[in-house]
Amino acid sequence: MSDSTGTLAILQDINFALQARETVAIVGASGSGKSTLLSIIAGLDTPSSGTVRLAGTDLFALDEDARAALRARQLGFVFQSFQLLGNLSALENAMLPLELEGRSDARQCASAMLERVGLGARMQAFPRVLSGGEQQRVALARAFVMRPALLLADEPTGSLDFATGDKVMQLMFELNRELGTTLVLVTHDQGIAQRCARRIVLEAGRIQSDTRQLAR
């Protein structure tokens, strides 16, 4: 990446592989490159060099349309700010990725996933009348409804109070186990990081440590 002062190296010498079903926390100080790394893994940002393989496919060997199509099939993303569409109900938000794939069972699958995350009675509600925790559960339903191989979460509890955030994280780990999805999350919360089986620590754009731990 370049700015007015020349080339700005955000990430350097990053090299790791993710195993199926594992839970990984990416931690580090603000500005260490955590969110940038997550965006590159997702193919949302393009690195100046290097390779990211998703389900065996080099993301950056694909054009933008093919990359988006692969991402839709294989990857889910949960944001701190929920990123729900305000003009769509909870059910319509959860249905969206299925509809984009042309799935005829979109309503059925989205309804089942909203039931699973405890929002069966709130399916027709719009984001403006949902609490923060409810909005994040809709976001989880939308991310998991495609049963992605990989789910990326960027500070998924950052906008929630402790009790609500704890419930959301418990739900996320339950869905990770039930659906066999690899879970990678960026967090400043050491308690959340300790619940993951692996911790990658970034410092100034480099991996300082990559360790496996006994998840709580």
Coordinates of C-alpha atoms in Angstrom, one line a residue:
M1 CA 0.0 0.0 0.0
S2 CA 1.2 3.5 -0.8
D3 CA 0.6 7.0 0.7
S4 CA 2.1 10.4 0.3
T5 CA 5.3 9.3 2.0
G6 CA 5.8 6.3 -0.2
T7 CA 5.2 2.6 0.3
L8 CA 3.5 1.6 3.5
A9 CA 4.1 -2.0 4.6
I10 CA 1.1 -3.1 6.7
L11 CA 1.8 -6.9 6.8
Q12 CA 5.1 -8.7 6.2
D13 CA 6.3 -12.3 6.2
I14 CA 2.8 -13.6 7.0
N15 CA 2.6 -17.4 6.5
F16 CA 0.2 -19.8 8.1
A17 CA -2.4 -22.4 7.2
L18 CA -5.9 -23.0 8.8
Q19 CA -7.1 -26.4 9.6
A20 CA -10.7 -27.6 9.2
R21 CA -12.9 -26.9 12.2
E22 CA -10.3 -25.1 14.2
T23 CA -10.9 -21.9 16.2
V24 CA -8.3 -19.2 15.8
A25 CA -7.9 -15.8 17.6
I26 CA -5.9 -13.1 15.9
V27 CA -4.7 -10.6 18.6
G28 CA -2.4 -7.7 18.8
A29 CA -2.3 -4.0 19.5
S30 CA -4.3 -1.5 17.5
G31 CA -2.6 -0.8 14.2
S32 CA -0.8 -4.2 14.2
G33 CA -2.6 -5.3 11.0
K34 CA -5.3 -7.6 12.4
S35 CA -8.3 -6.3 10.4
T36 CA -6.2 -5.9 7.3
L37 CA -5.1 -9.5 7.6
L38 CA -8.7 -10.6 7.9
S39 CA -9.7 -8.6 4.8
I40 CA -6.9 -10.2 2.8
I41 CA -7.9 -13.7 3.9
A42 CA -11.4 -12.9 2.7
G43 CA -10.2 -11.5 -0.6
L44 CA -11.7 -8.1 0.2
D45 CA -8.3 -6.4 0.1
T46 CA -5.6 -7.3 -2.4
P47 CA -2.0 -7.8 -1.2
S48 CA 0.9 -6.3 -3.1
S49 CA 2.5 -9.8 -3.1
G50 CA 1.7 -13.3 -1.8
T51 CA -1.0 -15.9 -2.1
V52 CA -4.2 -16.7 -0.2
R53 CA -5.7 -20.1 -0.9
L54 CA -9.4 -20.7 0.0
A55 CA -10.5 -24.3 -0.5
G56 CA -7.4 -24.9 -2.6
T57 CA -8.0 -22.0 -4.9
D58 CA -5.7 -19.0 -5.2
L59 CA -8.0 -16.1 -4.5
F60 CA -6.0 -13.5 -6.3
A61 CA -5.6 -15.6 -9.4
L62 CA -9.3 -15.0 -9.9
D63 CA -11.0 -11.9 -11.3
E64 CA -13.2 -9.9 -9.0
D65 CA -16.5 -11.7 -10.0
A66 CA -15.0 -15.2 -9.6
R67 CA -13.5 -14.2 -6.3
A68 CA -16.8 -13.0 -5.1
A69 CA -18.5 -16.2 -6.2
L70 CA -16.0 -18.3 -4.4
R71 CA -16.3 -16.2 -1.3
A72 CA -20.1 -16.5 -1.4
R73 CA -19.8 -20.3 -1.4
Q74 CA -17.0 -20.9 1.0
L75 CA -16.8 -17.9 3.4
G76 CA -18.9 -16.1 6.0
F77 CA -18.0 -12.7 7.5
V78 CA -19.3 -11.2 10.8
F79 CA -18.6 -7.5 11.5
Q80 CA -18.5 -5.5 14.7
S81 CA -21.1 -3.1 13.2
F82 CA -23.4 -6.0 12.1
Q83 CA -23.8 -4.7 8.5
L84 CA -27.5 -5.6 8.3
L85 CA -29.6 -4.0 5.5
G86 CA -32.0 -1.7 7.3
N87 CA -34.8 -2.0 4.7
L88 CA -34.9 -5.8 5.1
S89 CA -36.4 -7.9 7.9
A90 CA -34.3 -10.3 10.0
L91 CA -35.5 -13.1 7.8
E92 CA -34.8 -11.2 4.6
N93 CA -31.3 -10.4 5.8
A94 CA -30.6 -14.0 6.6
M95 CA -32.1 -15.1 3.3
L96 CA -29.9 -12.8 1.2
P97 CA -26.8 -14.9 0.6
L98 CA -29.0 -17.9 -0.3
E99 CA -31.1 -15.8 -2.7
L100 CA -27.9 -14.5 -4.4
E101 CA -27.0 -18.1 -5.0
G102 CA -30.5 -18.7 -6.5
R103 CA -31.5 -21.2 -3.8
S104 CA -35.2 -22.1 -3.9
D105 CA -35.1 -23.1 -0.3
A106 CA -33.8 -19.7 0.9
R107 CA -36.7 -18.9 3.2
Q108 CA -36.8 -22.4 4.7
C109 CA -33.1 -22.5 5.5
A110 CA -32.9 -18.9 6.8
S111 CA -35.9 -19.5 9.0
A112 CA -34.3 -22.6 10.5
M113 CA -31.1 -20.7 11.1
L114 CA -32.9 -17.9 12.8
E115 CA -34.7 -20.4 15.0
R116 CA -31.3 -21.9 15.9
V117 CA -29.9 -18.5 17.0
G118 CA -33.1 -17.9 19.1
L119 CA -34.8 -15.4 16.9
G120 CA -37.8 -17.4 15.8
A121 CA -40.2 -14.8 17.1
R122 CA -38.3 -11.9 15.6
M123 CA -38.0 -13.0 12.0
Q124 CA -40.2 -10.1 10.6
A125 CA -38.6 -7.4 12.7
F126 CA -36.4 -4.8 11.1
P127 CA -32.9 -4.0 12.4
R128 CA -34.0 -0.6 13.8
V129 CA -36.2 -2.4 16.4
L130 CA -33.7 -5.2 17.3
S131 CA -31.2 -4.9 20.2
G132 CA -27.5 -5.0 19.5
G133 CA -27.4 -8.7 20.5
E134 CA -30.3 -9.5 18.3
Q135 CA -28.7 -7.8 15.4
Q136 CA -25.5 -9.7 15.9
R137 CA -27.4 -13.0 16.0
V138 CA -29.1 -12.1 12.7
A139 CA -25.6 -11.4 11.3
L140 CA -24.5 -14.8 12.6
A141 CA -27.5 -16.5 11.0
R142 CA -26.7 -14.8 7.7
A143 CA -23.0 -15.8 7.9
F144 CA -23.7 -19.5 8.9
V145 CA -26.8 -20.1 6.7
M146 CA -24.5 -21.0 3.7
R147 CA -22.6 -23.5 6.0
P148 CA -19.3 -21.9 5.0
A149 CA -16.0 -23.7 5.3
L150 CA -14.5 -20.6 6.9
L151 CA -16.1 -17.9 9.0
L152 CA -14.2 -14.6 9.7
A153 CA -15.3 -12.3 12.6
D154 CA -13.9 -8.9 13.2
E155 CA -14.4 -7.8 16.8
P156 CA -17.8 -9.5 16.8
T157 CA -18.6 -8.4 20.4
G158 CA -17.0 -5.0 20.2
S159 CA -20.4 -3.2 20.1
L160 CA -22.1 -5.3 22.8
D161 CA -22.1 -5.2 26.6
F162 CA -20.2 -8.0 28.3
A163 CA -23.2 -10.3 29.1
T164 CA -24.7 -10.0 25.5
G165 CA -21.3 -10.4 24.0
D166 CA -20.6 -13.6 26.0
K167 CA -23.9 -15.1 24.8
V168 CA -23.1 -14.2 21.2
M169 CA -19.6 -15.8 21.5
Q170 CA -21.1 -18.9 23.0
L171 CA -23.5 -19.2 20.1
M172 CA -20.7 -18.7 17.6
F173 CA -18.6 -21.5 19.1
E174 CA -21.6 -23.8 19.2
L175 CA -22.3 -23.2 15.5
N176 CA -18.6 -23.7 14.8
R177 CA -18.8 -27.2 16.3
E178 CA -22.2 -28.1 14.9
L179 CA -21.5 -27.1 11.3
G180 CA -17.8 -27.9 11.2
T181 CA -16.8 -24.3 10.2
T182 CA -13.3 -23.1 10.7
L183 CA -13.6 -19.9 12.9
V184 CA -11.1 -17.1 12.7
L185 CA -11.7 -14.0 14.8
V186 CA -10.0 -10.7 15.5
T187 CA -10.4 -9.6 19.1
H188 CA -8.9 -7.4 21.8
D189 CA -10.7 -9.5 24.4
Q190 CA -8.2 -11.9 26.0
G191 CA -11.1 -13.9 27.5
I192 CA -12.4 -14.6 24.0
A193 CA -8.9 -15.4 22.7
Q194 CA -8.5 -18.0 25.4
R195 CA -11.6 -19.8 24.2
C196 CA -10.0 -20.5 20.9
A197 CA -7.7 -23.5 20.3
R198 CA -5.1 -21.3 18.5
R199 CA -3.8 -17.8 19.0
I200 CA -1.9 -15.8 16.4
V201 CA -0.3 -12.6 17.8
L202 CA 0.5 -9.8 15.4
E203 CA 3.0 -7.1 16.2
A204 CA 3.8 -4.3 13.7
G205 CA 2.4 -6.4 10.8
R206 CA 4.4 -9.5 11.6
I207 CA 3.5 -12.7 13.3
Q208 CA 5.1 -12.6 16.8
S209 CA 3.7 -16.0 17.8
D210 CA 1.4 -18.7 16.6
T211 CA 0.5 -21.1 19.4
R212 CA -2.0 -23.8 20.1
Q213 CA -3.6 -23.7 23.5
L214 CA -6.1 -25.6 25.6
A215 CA -9.4 -23.8 24.7
R216 CA -11.7 -23.0 27.7

